[in-house]
Short mmCIF file of C-alpha atoms in Angstrom, two decimals:
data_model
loop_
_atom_site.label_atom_id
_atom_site.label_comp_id
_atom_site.label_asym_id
_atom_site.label_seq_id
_atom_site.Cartn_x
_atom_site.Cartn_y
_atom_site.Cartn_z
CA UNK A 150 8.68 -44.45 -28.56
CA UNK A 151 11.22 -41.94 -26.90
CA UNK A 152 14.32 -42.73 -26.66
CA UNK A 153 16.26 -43.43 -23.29
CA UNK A 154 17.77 -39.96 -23.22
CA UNK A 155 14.92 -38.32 -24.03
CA UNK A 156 12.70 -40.02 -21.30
CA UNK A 157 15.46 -38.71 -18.92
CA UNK A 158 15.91 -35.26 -20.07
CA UNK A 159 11.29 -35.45 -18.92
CA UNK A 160 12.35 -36.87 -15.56
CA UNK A 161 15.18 -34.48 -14.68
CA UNK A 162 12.24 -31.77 -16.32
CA UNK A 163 9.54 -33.30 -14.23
CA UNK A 164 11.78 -33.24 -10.71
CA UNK A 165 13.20 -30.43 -11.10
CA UNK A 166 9.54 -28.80 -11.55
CA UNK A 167 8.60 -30.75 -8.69
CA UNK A 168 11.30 -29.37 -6.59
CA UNK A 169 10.97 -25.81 -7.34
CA UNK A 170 7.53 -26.14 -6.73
CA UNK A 171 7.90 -27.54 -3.35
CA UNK A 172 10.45 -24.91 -2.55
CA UNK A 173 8.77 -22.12 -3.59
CA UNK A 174 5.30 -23.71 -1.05
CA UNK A 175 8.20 -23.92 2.31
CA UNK A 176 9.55 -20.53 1.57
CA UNK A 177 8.28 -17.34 3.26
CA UNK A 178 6.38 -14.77 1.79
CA UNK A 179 7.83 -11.79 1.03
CA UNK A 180 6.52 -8.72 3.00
CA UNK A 181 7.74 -4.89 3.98
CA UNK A 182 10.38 -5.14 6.54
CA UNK A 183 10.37 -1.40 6.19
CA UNK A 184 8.87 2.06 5.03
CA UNK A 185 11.22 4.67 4.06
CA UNK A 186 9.87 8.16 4.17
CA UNK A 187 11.71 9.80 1.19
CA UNK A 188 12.24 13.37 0.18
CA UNK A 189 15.13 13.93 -2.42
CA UNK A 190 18.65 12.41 -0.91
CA UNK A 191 16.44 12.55 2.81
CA UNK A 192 15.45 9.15 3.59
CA UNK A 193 14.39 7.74 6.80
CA UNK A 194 13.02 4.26 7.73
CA UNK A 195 10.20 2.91 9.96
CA UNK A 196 10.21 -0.72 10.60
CA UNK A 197 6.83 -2.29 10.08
CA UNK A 198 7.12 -3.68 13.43
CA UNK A 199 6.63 -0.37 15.22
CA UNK A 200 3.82 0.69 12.86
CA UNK A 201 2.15 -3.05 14.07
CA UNK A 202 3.21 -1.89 17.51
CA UNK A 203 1.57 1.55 17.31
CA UNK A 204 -1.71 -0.03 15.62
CA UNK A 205 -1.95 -3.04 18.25
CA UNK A 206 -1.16 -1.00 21.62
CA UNK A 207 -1.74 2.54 20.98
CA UNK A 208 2.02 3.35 21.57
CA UNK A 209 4.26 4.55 19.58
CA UNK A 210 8.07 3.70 19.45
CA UNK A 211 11.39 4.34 18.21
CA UNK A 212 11.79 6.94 15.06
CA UNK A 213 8.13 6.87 15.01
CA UNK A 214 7.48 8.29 18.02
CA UNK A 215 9.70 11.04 17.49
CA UNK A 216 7.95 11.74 13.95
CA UNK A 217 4.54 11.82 15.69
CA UNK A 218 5.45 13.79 18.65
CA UNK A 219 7.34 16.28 16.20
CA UNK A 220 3.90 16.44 14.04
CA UNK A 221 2.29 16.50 17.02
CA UNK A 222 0.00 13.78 16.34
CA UNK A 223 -1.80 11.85 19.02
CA UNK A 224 -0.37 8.20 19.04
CA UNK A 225 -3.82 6.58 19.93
CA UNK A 226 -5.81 8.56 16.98
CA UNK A 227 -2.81 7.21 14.66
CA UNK A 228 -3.67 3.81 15.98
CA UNK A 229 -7.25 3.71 14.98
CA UNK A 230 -6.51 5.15 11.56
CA UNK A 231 -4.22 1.93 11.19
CA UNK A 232 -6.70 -0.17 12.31
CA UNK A 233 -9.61 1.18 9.92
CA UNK A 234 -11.08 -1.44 8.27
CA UNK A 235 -11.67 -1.61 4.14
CA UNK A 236 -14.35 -3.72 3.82
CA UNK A 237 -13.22 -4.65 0.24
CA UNK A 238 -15.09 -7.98 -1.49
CA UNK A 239 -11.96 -9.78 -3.20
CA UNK A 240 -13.28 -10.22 -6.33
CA UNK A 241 -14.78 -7.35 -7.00
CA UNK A 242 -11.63 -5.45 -6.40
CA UNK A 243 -9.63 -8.15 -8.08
CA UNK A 244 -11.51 -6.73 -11.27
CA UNK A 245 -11.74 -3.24 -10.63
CA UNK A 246 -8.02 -2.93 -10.10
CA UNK A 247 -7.39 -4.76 -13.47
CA UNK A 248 -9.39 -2.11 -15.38
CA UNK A 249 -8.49 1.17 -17.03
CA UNK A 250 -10.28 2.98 -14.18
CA UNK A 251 -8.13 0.95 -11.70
CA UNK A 252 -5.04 1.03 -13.75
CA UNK A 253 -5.23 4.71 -13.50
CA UNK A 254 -5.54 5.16 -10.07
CA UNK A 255 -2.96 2.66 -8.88
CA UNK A 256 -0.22 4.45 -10.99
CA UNK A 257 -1.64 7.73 -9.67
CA UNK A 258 -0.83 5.89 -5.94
CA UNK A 259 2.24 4.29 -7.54
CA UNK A 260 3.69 7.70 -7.63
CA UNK A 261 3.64 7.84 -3.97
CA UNK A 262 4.00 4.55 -2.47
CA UNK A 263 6.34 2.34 -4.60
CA UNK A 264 9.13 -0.23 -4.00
CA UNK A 265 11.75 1.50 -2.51
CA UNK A 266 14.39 0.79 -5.64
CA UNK A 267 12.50 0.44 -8.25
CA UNK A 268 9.94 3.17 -8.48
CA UNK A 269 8.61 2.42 -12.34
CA UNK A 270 5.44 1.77 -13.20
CA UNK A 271 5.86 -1.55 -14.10
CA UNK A 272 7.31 -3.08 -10.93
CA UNK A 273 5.29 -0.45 -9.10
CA UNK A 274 1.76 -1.01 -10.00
CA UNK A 275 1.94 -5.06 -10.06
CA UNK A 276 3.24 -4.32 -6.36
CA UNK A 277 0.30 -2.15 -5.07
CA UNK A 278 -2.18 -4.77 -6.78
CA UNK A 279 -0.34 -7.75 -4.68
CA UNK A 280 -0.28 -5.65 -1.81
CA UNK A 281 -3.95 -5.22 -1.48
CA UNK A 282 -5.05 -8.70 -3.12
CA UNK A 283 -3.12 -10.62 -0.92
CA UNK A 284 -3.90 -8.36 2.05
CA UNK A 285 -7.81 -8.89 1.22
CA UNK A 286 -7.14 -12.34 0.98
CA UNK A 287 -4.87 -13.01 4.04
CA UNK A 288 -7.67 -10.84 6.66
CA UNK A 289 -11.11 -12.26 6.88
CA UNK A 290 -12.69 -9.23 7.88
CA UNK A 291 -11.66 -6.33 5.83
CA UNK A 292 -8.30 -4.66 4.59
CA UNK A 293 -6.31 -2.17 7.39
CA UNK A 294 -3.04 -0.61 6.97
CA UNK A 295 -0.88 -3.28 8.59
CA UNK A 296 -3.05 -5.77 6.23
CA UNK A 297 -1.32 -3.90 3.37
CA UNK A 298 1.93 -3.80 4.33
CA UNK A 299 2.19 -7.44 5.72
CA UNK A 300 0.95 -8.26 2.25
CA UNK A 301 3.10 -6.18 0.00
CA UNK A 302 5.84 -7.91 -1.98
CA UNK A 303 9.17 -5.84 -1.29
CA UNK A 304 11.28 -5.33 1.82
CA UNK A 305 11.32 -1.75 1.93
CA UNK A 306 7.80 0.08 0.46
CA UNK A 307 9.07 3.74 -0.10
CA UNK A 308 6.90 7.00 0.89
CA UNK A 309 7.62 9.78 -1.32
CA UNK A 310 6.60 12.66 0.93
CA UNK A 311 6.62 15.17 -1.77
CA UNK A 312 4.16 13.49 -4.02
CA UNK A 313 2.33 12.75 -0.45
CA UNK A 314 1.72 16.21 0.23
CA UNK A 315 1.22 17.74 -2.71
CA UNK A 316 -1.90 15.27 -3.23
CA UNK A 317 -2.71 15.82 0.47
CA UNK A 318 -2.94 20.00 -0.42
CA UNK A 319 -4.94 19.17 -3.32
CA UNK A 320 -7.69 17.07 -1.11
CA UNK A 321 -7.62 20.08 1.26
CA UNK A 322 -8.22 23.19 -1.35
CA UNK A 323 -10.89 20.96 -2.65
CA UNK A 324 -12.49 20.39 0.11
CA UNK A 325 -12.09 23.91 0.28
CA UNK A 326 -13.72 24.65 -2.58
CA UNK A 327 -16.76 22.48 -1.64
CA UNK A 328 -17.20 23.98 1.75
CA UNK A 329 -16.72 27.77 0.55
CA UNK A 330 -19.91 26.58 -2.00
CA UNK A 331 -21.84 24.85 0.87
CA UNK A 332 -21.55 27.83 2.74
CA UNK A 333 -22.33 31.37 3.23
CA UNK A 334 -23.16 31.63 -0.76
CA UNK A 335 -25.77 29.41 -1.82
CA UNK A 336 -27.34 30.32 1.99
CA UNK A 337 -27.66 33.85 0.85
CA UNK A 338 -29.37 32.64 -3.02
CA UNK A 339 -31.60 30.58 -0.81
CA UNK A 340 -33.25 33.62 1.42
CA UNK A 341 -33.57 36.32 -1.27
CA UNK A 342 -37.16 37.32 -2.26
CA UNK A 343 -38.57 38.10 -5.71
#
């Protein structure tokens, strides 16, 4: 039989368990507040509100207006892009994410987007897969940009645009590469004659 202190010490245990569980079910969610579009000592942030502003009405706002009228980017094409859908089944991604294939690629992404203070691997990574988990679990109907950042754990989610654009050159020589080869020369192997 435990003793009277003993059976105490459980109680306190047992409420305080109770308590922290109860506190951690009535607080909010954490969720980007902010994306910082970094670039050495250059740093500039977007609130997510404008980017959920831009994706609802079509109209951008703010810093990000300026950005996409000094890229000269066409506020209502931006919007769709933020409102394609992933159509992502939960599970399935749940365990893709969580393998070495998955691994890989989020700290490939992790190297680009990445809580804006802590860009290691290991805060990093566990933050993208929270990000899209909980985004694929808070939408119904598929996984969109605002999705992601509504779901990601940290205040500010940084952007470095270096990384960014560097991976952005290496999608466009590839593609590239793929149209040079599906192109002029395999048209001219095609029509020569014996």
């Amino acid at each position: 039989m435990p003793s009277y202190r003993t059976r105490r010490c459980r109680m306190i245990a047992v409420a305080g368990s109770c308590g922290i569980g109860l506190t951690a079910l009535t607080s909010p969610v954490l969720a980007a507040r902010d994306v910082a579009l970094v670039s050495g000592a250059f740093r500039r942030s977007i609130p997510v509100k404008d980017i959920e502003h831009l994706a609802d009405t079509g109209e951008a706002r703010g810093l990000l207006e300026q950005l996409l009228a000094l890229s000269k980017q066409d506020p209502e094409n931006v919007a769709k892009l933020l409102n394609q859908k992933l159509d992502l089944p939960l599970v399935l991604t749940s365990r893709l994410i969580n393998t070495r294939i998955g691994e890989a690629i989020i700290r490939r992404v992790g190297q680009i987007i990445y809580p804006i203070y802590t860009p290691q691997p290991d805060v990093s990574v566990p933050a993208l897969r929270a990000g899209v988990i909980n985004g694929l679990h808070n939408s119904s109907d598929g996984l969109t940009a605002v999705d992601f950042l509504k779901a990601y754990p940290n205040e500010v989610l940084a952007v470095n645009l270096p990384a960014l654009f560097s991976v952005i050159e290496k999608a466009q020589s590839i593609s590239g590469l793929v149209q040079f080869f599906s192109d002029s020369p395999l048209d001219g192997l095609k029509e020569a004659k014996p």
